[in-house]
Amino acid sequence: MNTCPDCPDESCSTCRFWAEKVSWAEDGDTIPQYTDAAIIRANGQHFIAFPLDRHTPPQHLGFGGHLWMFQMLDGRQVVTNNVMHQGTIPAWFRDRLPDNAAIAPAPIPKTRVPFGANEGLS
Ligand SMILES: [Zn+2]
């Protein structure tokens, strides 16, 4: 489907949501309020990758602090534990929001896994 099923002129809330993402793409994949975030479009999904965050408890990070790596089509790699998913890009927006990355396997963490709460105390 190449047109919105809910409105004739991209005025509905779904269209307005994705029109904002088009404006980010047209601004060189930047978000006005999050200048240090990377915009990721991979497999027709839209993500915001915030910088790696070693201080915030994982439960307060996107996807519970799961580590992601994105291989950007321009050659950069984005590795972070704080990703937000905006959803599947609707078909009628895909040509304006083409993929700019692939989801790559997350790298092996270089830091040691923390000890368990009681380990080493006996
Ligand atoms: Zn619409």
Short mmCIF file of N, CA, C and O and ligand atoms in Angstrom, two decimals:
data_model
loop_
_atom_site.label_atom_id
_atom_site.label_comp_id
_atom_site.label_asym_id
_atom_site.label_seq_id
_atom_site.Cartn_x
_atom_site.Cartn_y
_atom_site.Cartn_z
N MET A 1 0.85 -1.19 0.00
CA MET A 1 0.00 0.00 0.00
C MET A 1 0.89 1.25 0.00
O MET A 1 1.77 1.37 0.83
N ASN A 2 0.63 2.13 -0.93
CA ASN A 2 1.49 3.30 -1.06
C ASN A 2 0.82 4.59 -0.63
O ASN A 2 1.37 5.67 -0.80
N THR A 3 -0.36 4.48 -0.09
CA THR A 3 -1.00 5.66 0.48
C THR A 3 -1.54 5.29 1.86
O THR A 3 -1.80 4.13 2.17
N CYS A 4 -1.73 6.30 2.66
CA CYS A 4 -2.21 6.08 4.02
C CYS A 4 -3.66 5.59 3.98
O CYS A 4 -4.49 6.17 3.29
N PRO A 5 -3.97 4.54 4.74
CA PRO A 5 -5.35 4.06 4.77
C PRO A 5 -6.26 4.95 5.60
O PRO A 5 -7.48 4.82 5.53
N ASP A 6 -5.69 5.85 6.38
CA ASP A 6 -6.49 6.62 7.34
C ASP A 6 -6.72 8.07 6.95
O ASP A 6 -7.52 8.75 7.60
N CYS A 7 -5.99 8.55 5.95
CA CYS A 7 -6.20 9.96 5.57
C CYS A 7 -5.76 10.15 4.13
O CYS A 7 -4.93 9.39 3.63
N PRO A 8 -6.29 11.14 3.44
CA PRO A 8 -5.91 11.37 2.04
C PRO A 8 -4.69 12.27 1.87
O PRO A 8 -4.12 12.33 0.78
N ASP A 9 -4.30 12.98 2.92
CA ASP A 9 -3.30 14.04 2.75
C ASP A 9 -2.21 14.03 3.81
O ASP A 9 -1.60 15.05 4.11
N GLU A 10 -1.96 12.83 4.41
CA GLU A 10 -0.92 12.69 5.42
C GLU A 10 -1.12 13.66 6.59
O GLU A 10 -0.16 14.27 7.07
N SER A 11 -2.34 13.77 7.01
CA SER A 11 -2.66 14.67 8.12
C SER A 11 -3.00 13.92 9.40
O SER A 11 -3.18 14.55 10.44
N CYS A 12 -3.11 12.60 9.33
CA CYS A 12 -3.49 11.85 10.53
C CYS A 12 -2.31 11.75 11.50
O CYS A 12 -1.18 12.09 11.16
N SER A 13 -2.55 11.24 12.69
CA SER A 13 -1.49 11.20 13.69
C SER A 13 -0.35 10.29 13.26
O SER A 13 0.82 10.60 13.49
N THR A 14 -0.67 9.16 12.61
CA THR A 14 0.39 8.27 12.12
C THR A 14 1.26 9.00 11.10
O THR A 14 2.49 8.97 11.19
N CYS A 15 0.64 9.65 10.15
CA CYS A 15 1.40 10.37 9.11
C CYS A 15 2.22 11.50 9.71
O CYS A 15 3.38 11.72 9.32
N ARG A 16 1.64 12.21 10.68
CA ARG A 16 2.39 13.32 11.27
C ARG A 16 3.59 12.79 12.06
O ARG A 16 4.66 13.40 12.06
N PHE A 17 3.41 11.63 12.72
CA PHE A 17 4.54 11.01 13.43
C PHE A 17 5.69 10.73 12.47
O PHE A 17 6.85 11.07 12.73
N TRP A 18 5.36 10.12 11.32
CA TRP A 18 6.42 9.74 10.37
C TRP A 18 6.93 10.92 9.58
O TRP A 18 8.09 10.93 9.16
N ALA A 19 6.10 11.95 9.38
CA ALA A 19 6.58 13.16 8.70
C ALA A 19 7.69 13.81 9.52
O ALA A 19 8.65 14.37 8.96
N GLU A 20 7.58 13.71 10.86
CA GLU A 20 8.66 14.24 11.70
C GLU A 20 9.97 13.49 11.43
O GLU A 20 11.05 14.09 11.35
N LYS A 21 9.86 12.15 11.25
CA LYS A 21 11.07 11.36 10.99
C LYS A 21 11.66 11.72 9.62
O LYS A 21 12.88 11.72 9.44
N VAL A 22 10.78 12.06 8.64
CA VAL A 22 11.27 12.51 7.34
C VAL A 22 12.04 13.82 7.51
O VAL A 22 13.11 14.01 6.91
N SER A 23 11.55 14.72 8.36
CA SER A 23 12.25 15.98 8.56
C SER A 23 13.62 15.73 9.20
O SER A 23 14.60 16.40 8.85
N TRP A 24 13.70 14.74 10.10
CA TRP A 24 15.01 14.40 10.68
C TRP A 24 15.95 13.88 9.58
O TRP A 24 17.13 14.24 9.55
N ALA A 25 15.42 13.03 8.70
CA ALA A 25 16.25 12.48 7.62
C ALA A 25 16.72 13.58 6.68
O ALA A 25 17.88 13.61 6.26
N GLU A 26 15.82 14.52 6.39
CA GLU A 26 16.17 15.62 5.48
C GLU A 26 17.20 16.55 6.11
O GLU A 26 17.90 17.27 5.39
N ASP A 27 17.26 16.56 7.44
CA ASP A 27 18.26 17.36 8.15
C ASP A 27 19.55 16.57 8.37
O ASP A 27 20.28 16.83 9.33
N GLY A 28 19.80 15.60 7.53
CA GLY A 28 21.03 14.83 7.64
C GLY A 28 21.00 13.82 8.77
O GLY A 28 22.02 13.57 9.43
N ASP A 29 19.82 13.24 9.00
CA ASP A 29 19.65 12.26 10.08
C ASP A 29 20.05 12.84 11.44
O ASP A 29 20.85 12.26 12.18
N THR A 30 19.51 14.00 11.73
CA THR A 30 19.74 14.61 13.04
C THR A 30 18.40 14.92 13.68
O THR A 30 17.40 15.15 13.00
N ILE A 31 18.41 14.92 15.02
CA ILE A 31 17.22 15.23 15.80
C ILE A 31 17.50 16.52 16.56
O ILE A 31 18.50 16.59 17.29
N PRO A 32 16.65 17.53 16.41
CA PRO A 32 16.97 18.82 17.04
C PRO A 32 17.22 18.70 18.55
O PRO A 32 18.16 19.31 19.06
N GLN A 33 16.39 17.92 19.25
CA GLN A 33 16.53 17.90 20.72
C GLN A 33 17.53 16.87 21.22
O GLN A 33 17.82 16.84 22.41
N TYR A 34 18.06 16.01 20.33
CA TYR A 34 19.04 14.99 20.75
C TYR A 34 20.20 15.00 19.76
O TYR A 34 20.33 14.11 18.93
N THR A 35 21.05 16.00 19.87
CA THR A 35 22.08 16.16 18.84
C THR A 35 23.15 15.08 18.91
O THR A 35 23.90 14.90 17.95
N ASP A 36 23.23 14.34 20.03
CA ASP A 36 24.25 13.30 20.14
C ASP A 36 23.70 11.91 19.81
O ASP A 36 24.39 10.92 19.97
N ALA A 37 22.45 11.85 19.35
CA ALA A 37 21.84 10.56 19.02
C ALA A 37 22.01 10.26 17.53
O ALA A 37 22.12 11.17 16.71
N ALA A 38 22.03 8.97 17.22
CA ALA A 38 22.09 8.53 15.82
C ALA A 38 20.73 8.00 15.41
O ALA A 38 20.08 7.28 16.17
N ILE A 39 20.30 8.37 14.22
CA ILE A 39 19.06 7.83 13.68
C ILE A 39 19.40 6.59 12.87
O ILE A 39 20.30 6.61 12.03
N ILE A 40 18.69 5.51 13.17
CA ILE A 40 18.96 4.23 12.53
C ILE A 40 17.69 3.78 11.81
O ILE A 40 16.61 3.73 12.41
N ARG A 41 17.83 3.46 10.52
CA ARG A 41 16.74 2.81 9.80
C ARG A 41 17.31 1.51 9.23
O ARG A 41 18.22 1.55 8.41
N ALA A 42 16.81 0.41 9.73
CA ALA A 42 17.32 -0.91 9.33
C ALA A 42 16.15 -1.87 9.23
O ALA A 42 15.29 -1.91 10.11
N ASN A 43 16.12 -2.64 8.16
CA ASN A 43 15.03 -3.60 7.92
C ASN A 43 13.66 -2.93 7.97
O ASN A 43 12.69 -3.55 8.41
N GLY A 44 13.60 -1.67 7.56
CA GLY A 44 12.33 -0.96 7.58
C GLY A 44 11.86 -0.56 8.97
O GLY A 44 10.72 -0.12 9.12
N GLN A 45 12.74 -0.70 9.95
CA GLN A 45 12.43 -0.29 11.32
C GLN A 45 13.16 1.02 11.60
O GLN A 45 14.23 1.27 11.06
N HIS A 46 12.56 1.82 12.49
CA HIS A 46 13.19 3.11 12.83
C HIS A 46 13.61 3.08 14.28
O HIS A 46 12.82 2.73 15.16
N PHE A 47 14.88 3.46 14.52
CA PHE A 47 15.43 3.47 15.88
C PHE A 47 16.13 4.80 16.13
O PHE A 47 16.61 5.45 15.20
N ILE A 48 16.21 5.16 17.42
CA ILE A 48 17.12 6.21 17.84
C ILE A 48 18.15 5.55 18.74
O ILE A 48 17.81 4.85 19.70
N ALA A 49 19.42 5.73 18.39
CA ALA A 49 20.52 5.18 19.17
C ALA A 49 21.16 6.31 19.96
O ALA A 49 21.81 7.19 19.39
N PHE A 50 20.92 6.28 21.27
CA PHE A 50 21.54 7.28 22.14
C PHE A 50 22.96 6.81 22.47
O PHE A 50 23.29 5.62 22.32
N PRO A 51 23.82 7.70 22.95
CA PRO A 51 25.20 7.28 23.23
C PRO A 51 25.25 6.18 24.29
O PRO A 51 24.37 6.07 25.14
N LEU A 52 26.31 5.38 24.22
CA LEU A 52 26.55 4.34 25.22
C LEU A 52 26.50 4.97 26.60
O LEU A 52 27.07 6.03 26.84
N ASP A 53 25.77 4.32 27.50
CA ASP A 53 25.52 4.90 28.83
C ASP A 53 25.94 3.88 29.89
O ASP A 53 25.29 2.85 30.07
N ARG A 54 27.04 4.16 30.60
CA ARG A 54 27.55 3.25 31.62
C ARG A 54 27.08 3.64 33.01
O ARG A 54 27.50 3.02 33.99
N HIS A 55 26.25 4.66 33.15
CA HIS A 55 25.88 5.17 34.46
C HIS A 55 24.43 4.91 34.82
O HIS A 55 24.10 4.66 35.98
N THR A 56 23.55 4.98 33.86
CA THR A 56 22.12 4.80 34.12
C THR A 56 21.84 3.33 34.37
O THR A 56 22.36 2.48 33.64
N PRO A 57 21.04 2.99 35.40
CA PRO A 57 20.68 1.58 35.59
C PRO A 57 20.05 1.01 34.31
O PRO A 57 19.25 1.69 33.65
N PRO A 58 20.41 -0.23 33.96
CA PRO A 58 19.96 -0.78 32.66
C PRO A 58 18.45 -0.76 32.47
O PRO A 58 17.96 -0.58 31.36
N GLN A 59 17.70 -0.94 33.57
CA GLN A 59 16.25 -0.98 33.42
C GLN A 59 15.68 0.37 32.97
O GLN A 59 14.53 0.44 32.55
N HIS A 60 16.48 1.42 33.06
CA HIS A 60 16.01 2.73 32.60
C HIS A 60 16.50 3.06 31.19
O HIS A 60 16.20 4.14 30.66
N LEU A 61 17.23 2.12 30.58
CA LEU A 61 17.70 2.32 29.22
C LEU A 61 16.77 1.60 28.25
O LEU A 61 16.03 0.69 28.63
N GLY A 62 16.84 1.99 26.97
CA GLY A 62 16.05 1.32 25.96
C GLY A 62 16.41 -0.14 25.86
O GLY A 62 17.58 -0.51 25.99
N PHE A 63 15.42 -1.00 25.68
CA PHE A 63 15.60 -2.45 25.59
C PHE A 63 16.36 -3.00 26.80
O PHE A 63 17.12 -3.96 26.70
N GLY A 64 16.16 -2.37 27.97
CA GLY A 64 16.79 -2.86 29.19
C GLY A 64 18.31 -2.83 29.16
O GLY A 64 18.95 -3.61 29.86
N GLY A 65 18.86 -1.93 28.36
CA GLY A 65 20.32 -1.82 28.30
C GLY A 65 20.97 -2.85 27.39
O GLY A 65 22.19 -3.01 27.40
N HIS A 66 20.18 -3.52 26.57
CA HIS A 66 20.72 -4.50 25.61
C HIS A 66 21.74 -3.81 24.70
O HIS A 66 21.52 -2.68 24.26
N LEU A 67 22.84 -4.52 24.44
CA LEU A 67 23.89 -3.94 23.61
C LEU A 67 23.59 -4.17 22.12
O LEU A 67 23.29 -5.30 21.72
N TRP A 68 23.63 -3.11 21.35
CA TRP A 68 23.35 -3.16 19.92
C TRP A 68 24.56 -2.67 19.15
O TRP A 68 25.28 -1.78 19.61
N MET A 69 24.73 -3.20 17.96
CA MET A 69 25.67 -2.61 17.03
C MET A 69 24.98 -2.44 15.69
O MET A 69 24.32 -3.36 15.20
N PHE A 70 25.12 -1.27 15.14
CA PHE A 70 24.56 -0.97 13.82
C PHE A 70 25.72 -0.66 12.89
O PHE A 70 26.61 0.12 13.22
N GLN A 71 25.68 -1.30 11.73
CA GLN A 71 26.64 -0.99 10.68
C GLN A 71 25.99 0.02 9.75
O GLN A 71 25.07 -0.33 9.01
N MET A 72 26.45 1.27 9.83
CA MET A 72 25.84 2.30 9.00
C MET A 72 26.31 2.13 7.55
O MET A 72 27.44 1.71 7.30
N LEU A 73 25.44 2.46 6.61
CA LEU A 73 25.80 2.29 5.21
C LEU A 73 26.93 3.22 4.79
O LEU A 73 27.60 2.98 3.79
N ASP A 74 27.18 4.28 5.58
CA ASP A 74 28.30 5.18 5.28
C ASP A 74 29.61 4.67 5.88
O ASP A 74 30.64 5.35 5.79
N GLY A 75 29.59 3.50 6.50
CA GLY A 75 30.81 2.91 7.01
C GLY A 75 30.99 3.01 8.51
O GLY A 75 31.77 2.26 9.09
N ARG A 76 30.30 3.96 9.15
CA ARG A 76 30.44 4.08 10.61
C ARG A 76 29.80 2.88 11.29
O ARG A 76 28.89 2.24 10.76
N GLN A 77 30.27 2.59 12.49
CA GLN A 77 29.61 1.62 13.36
C GLN A 77 29.10 2.36 14.58
O GLN A 77 29.79 3.20 15.14
N VAL A 78 27.89 2.06 14.96
CA VAL A 78 27.28 2.65 16.15
C VAL A 78 27.06 1.52 17.15
O VAL A 78 26.35 0.56 16.85
N VAL A 79 27.70 1.62 18.31
CA VAL A 79 27.54 0.62 19.37
C VAL A 79 26.96 1.34 20.58
O VAL A 79 27.50 2.36 21.03
N THR A 80 25.86 0.83 21.09
CA THR A 80 25.25 1.48 22.24
C THR A 80 24.37 0.50 23.00
O THR A 80 23.94 -0.53 22.46
N ASN A 81 24.12 0.84 24.24
CA ASN A 81 23.21 0.06 25.09
C ASN A 81 21.92 0.83 25.37
O ASN A 81 21.21 0.52 26.32
N ASN A 82 21.65 1.86 24.57
CA ASN A 82 20.46 2.68 24.82
C ASN A 82 19.76 3.00 23.51
O ASN A 82 20.03 4.02 22.87
N VAL A 83 18.90 2.10 23.08
CA VAL A 83 18.22 2.20 21.79
C VAL A 83 16.72 2.33 22.02
O VAL A 83 16.15 1.61 22.84
N MET A 84 16.12 3.24 21.30
CA MET A 84 14.65 3.36 21.31
C MET A 84 14.12 2.99 19.93
O MET A 84 14.70 3.37 18.92
N HIS A 85 13.01 2.26 19.91
CA HIS A 85 12.41 1.80 18.66
C HIS A 85 11.15 2.61 18.41
O HIS A 85 10.28 2.67 19.28
N GLN A 86 11.05 3.22 17.24
CA GLN A 86 9.85 4.00 16.91
C GLN A 86 8.81 3.15 16.17
O GLN A 86 7.68 3.59 16.00
N GLY A 87 9.22 2.00 15.67
CA GLY A 87 8.27 1.15 14.98
C GLY A 87 8.66 0.89 13.54
O GLY A 87 9.72 1.29 13.08
N THR A 88 7.77 0.17 12.86
CA THR A 88 7.97 -0.15 11.45
C THR A 88 7.57 1.05 10.60
O THR A 88 6.48 1.61 10.78
N ILE A 89 8.44 1.43 9.70
CA ILE A 89 8.15 2.57 8.83
C ILE A 89 7.03 2.16 7.88
O ILE A 89 7.14 1.14 7.18
N PRO A 90 5.94 2.94 7.82
CA PRO A 90 4.83 2.55 6.93
C PRO A 90 5.27 2.53 5.47
O PRO A 90 6.16 3.28 5.06
N ALA A 91 4.64 1.66 4.70
CA ALA A 91 5.02 1.48 3.30
C ALA A 91 5.02 2.80 2.54
O ALA A 91 5.91 3.04 1.71
N TRP A 92 4.05 3.65 2.84
CA TRP A 92 3.95 4.90 2.06
C TRP A 92 4.98 5.93 2.49
O TRP A 92 5.06 7.02 1.92
N PHE A 93 5.81 5.62 3.47
CA PHE A 93 6.92 6.50 3.86
C PHE A 93 8.28 5.89 3.53
O PHE A 93 9.30 6.55 3.68
N ARG A 94 8.30 4.63 3.06
CA ARG A 94 9.58 3.93 2.91
C ARG A 94 10.52 4.64 1.93
O ARG A 94 11.73 4.66 2.15
N ASP A 95 9.97 5.19 0.85
CA ASP A 95 10.87 5.80 -0.13
C ASP A 95 11.51 7.08 0.42
O ASP A 95 12.58 7.48 -0.03
N ARG A 96 10.85 7.69 1.40
CA ARG A 96 11.44 8.88 2.03
C ARG A 96 12.28 8.54 3.24
O ARG A 96 13.02 9.38 3.75
N LEU A 97 12.15 7.31 3.73
CA LEU A 97 12.91 6.87 4.90
C LEU A 97 13.60 5.54 4.59
O LEU A 97 13.30 4.50 5.18
N PRO A 98 14.54 5.57 3.65
CA PRO A 98 15.23 4.32 3.27
C PRO A 98 16.19 3.88 4.37
O PRO A 98 16.64 4.69 5.18
N ASP A 99 16.48 2.59 4.38
CA ASP A 99 17.45 2.08 5.35
C ASP A 99 18.77 2.85 5.24
O ASP A 99 19.23 3.17 4.14
N ASN A 100 19.36 3.13 6.38
CA ASN A 100 20.70 3.74 6.40
C ASN A 100 21.69 2.88 7.18
O ASN A 100 22.81 3.30 7.44
N ALA A 101 21.26 1.69 7.61
CA ALA A 101 22.10 0.85 8.47
C ALA A 101 21.63 -0.59 8.38
O ALA A 101 20.53 -0.87 7.91
N ALA A 102 22.49 -1.47 8.89
CA ALA A 102 22.11 -2.86 9.11
C ALA A 102 22.35 -3.16 10.59
O ALA A 102 23.25 -2.59 11.21
N ILE A 103 21.53 -4.05 11.13
CA ILE A 103 21.73 -4.47 12.51
C ILE A 103 22.81 -5.56 12.49
O ILE A 103 22.66 -6.57 11.80
N ALA A 104 23.88 -5.32 13.22
CA ALA A 104 25.01 -6.26 13.24
C ALA A 104 25.04 -6.96 14.59
O ALA A 104 24.45 -6.47 15.56
N PRO A 105 25.71 -8.10 14.67
CA PRO A 105 25.83 -8.75 15.99
C PRO A 105 26.51 -7.82 16.97
O PRO A 105 27.46 -7.14 16.62
N ALA A 106 26.02 -7.81 18.19
CA ALA A 106 26.63 -6.95 19.20
C ALA A 106 28.03 -7.46 19.52
O ALA A 106 28.26 -8.67 19.54
N PRO A 107 28.97 -6.56 19.76
CA PRO A 107 30.32 -7.00 20.08
C PRO A 107 30.36 -7.63 21.47
O PRO A 107 29.51 -7.36 22.31
N ILE A 108 31.38 -8.46 21.68
CA ILE A 108 31.59 -9.02 23.01
C ILE A 108 32.01 -7.88 23.94
O ILE A 108 32.95 -7.14 23.61
N PRO A 109 31.34 -7.71 25.09
CA PRO A 109 31.75 -6.63 25.98
C PRO A 109 33.21 -6.80 26.41
O PRO A 109 33.66 -7.91 26.68
N LYS A 110 33.93 -5.70 26.47
CA LYS A 110 35.33 -5.75 26.87
C LYS A 110 35.49 -5.72 28.39
O LYS A 110 36.52 -6.09 28.92
N THR A 111 34.45 -5.28 29.07
CA THR A 111 34.53 -5.23 30.53
C THR A 111 34.13 -6.59 31.09
O THR A 111 33.38 -7.35 30.47
N ARG A 112 34.60 -6.89 32.27
CA ARG A 112 34.27 -8.17 32.89
C ARG A 112 32.81 -8.18 33.32
O ARG A 112 32.27 -7.16 33.73
N VAL A 113 32.22 -9.36 33.28
CA VAL A 113 30.88 -9.51 33.83
C VAL A 113 30.98 -9.31 35.34
O VAL A 113 31.89 -9.86 35.98
N PRO A 114 30.10 -8.53 35.96
CA PRO A 114 30.20 -8.30 37.41
C PRO A 114 30.05 -9.59 38.19
O PRO A 114 29.38 -10.53 37.77
N PHE A 115 30.70 -9.64 39.35
CA PHE A 115 30.51 -10.77 40.25
C PHE A 115 29.06 -10.80 40.75
O PHE A 115 28.40 -9.78 40.84
N GLY A 116 28.61 -11.99 41.09
CA GLY A 116 27.29 -12.11 41.72
C GLY A 116 27.32 -11.46 43.10
O GLY A 116 28.37 -11.19 43.67
N ALA A 117 26.11 -11.21 43.64
CA ALA A 117 26.00 -10.43 44.89
C ALA A 117 26.74 -11.10 46.04
O ALA A 117 27.27 -10.41 46.92
N ASN A 118 26.80 -12.44 46.07
CA ASN A 118 27.39 -13.14 47.21
C ASN A 118 28.73 -13.79 46.87
O ASN A 118 29.33 -14.41 47.73
N GLU A 119 29.18 -13.62 45.66
CA GLU A 119 30.37 -14.31 45.22
C GLU A 119 31.61 -13.74 45.96
O GLU A 119 31.75 -12.52 46.10
N GLY A 120 32.44 -14.64 46.44
CA GLY A 120 33.67 -14.20 47.09
C GLY A 120 33.50 -13.81 48.54
O GLY A 120 34.47 -13.39 49.20
N LEU A 121 32.29 -13.91 49.10
CA LEU A 121 32.06 -13.49 50.47
C LEU A 121 32.18 -14.63 51.47
O LEU A 121 32.30 -14.40 52.66
N SER A 122 32.19 -15.90 51.01
CA SER A 122 32.21 -17.02 51.95
C SER A 122 33.65 -17.31 52.40
O SER A 122 34.60 -16.84 51.81
ZN ZN B 1 -2.41 9.30 7.35
#
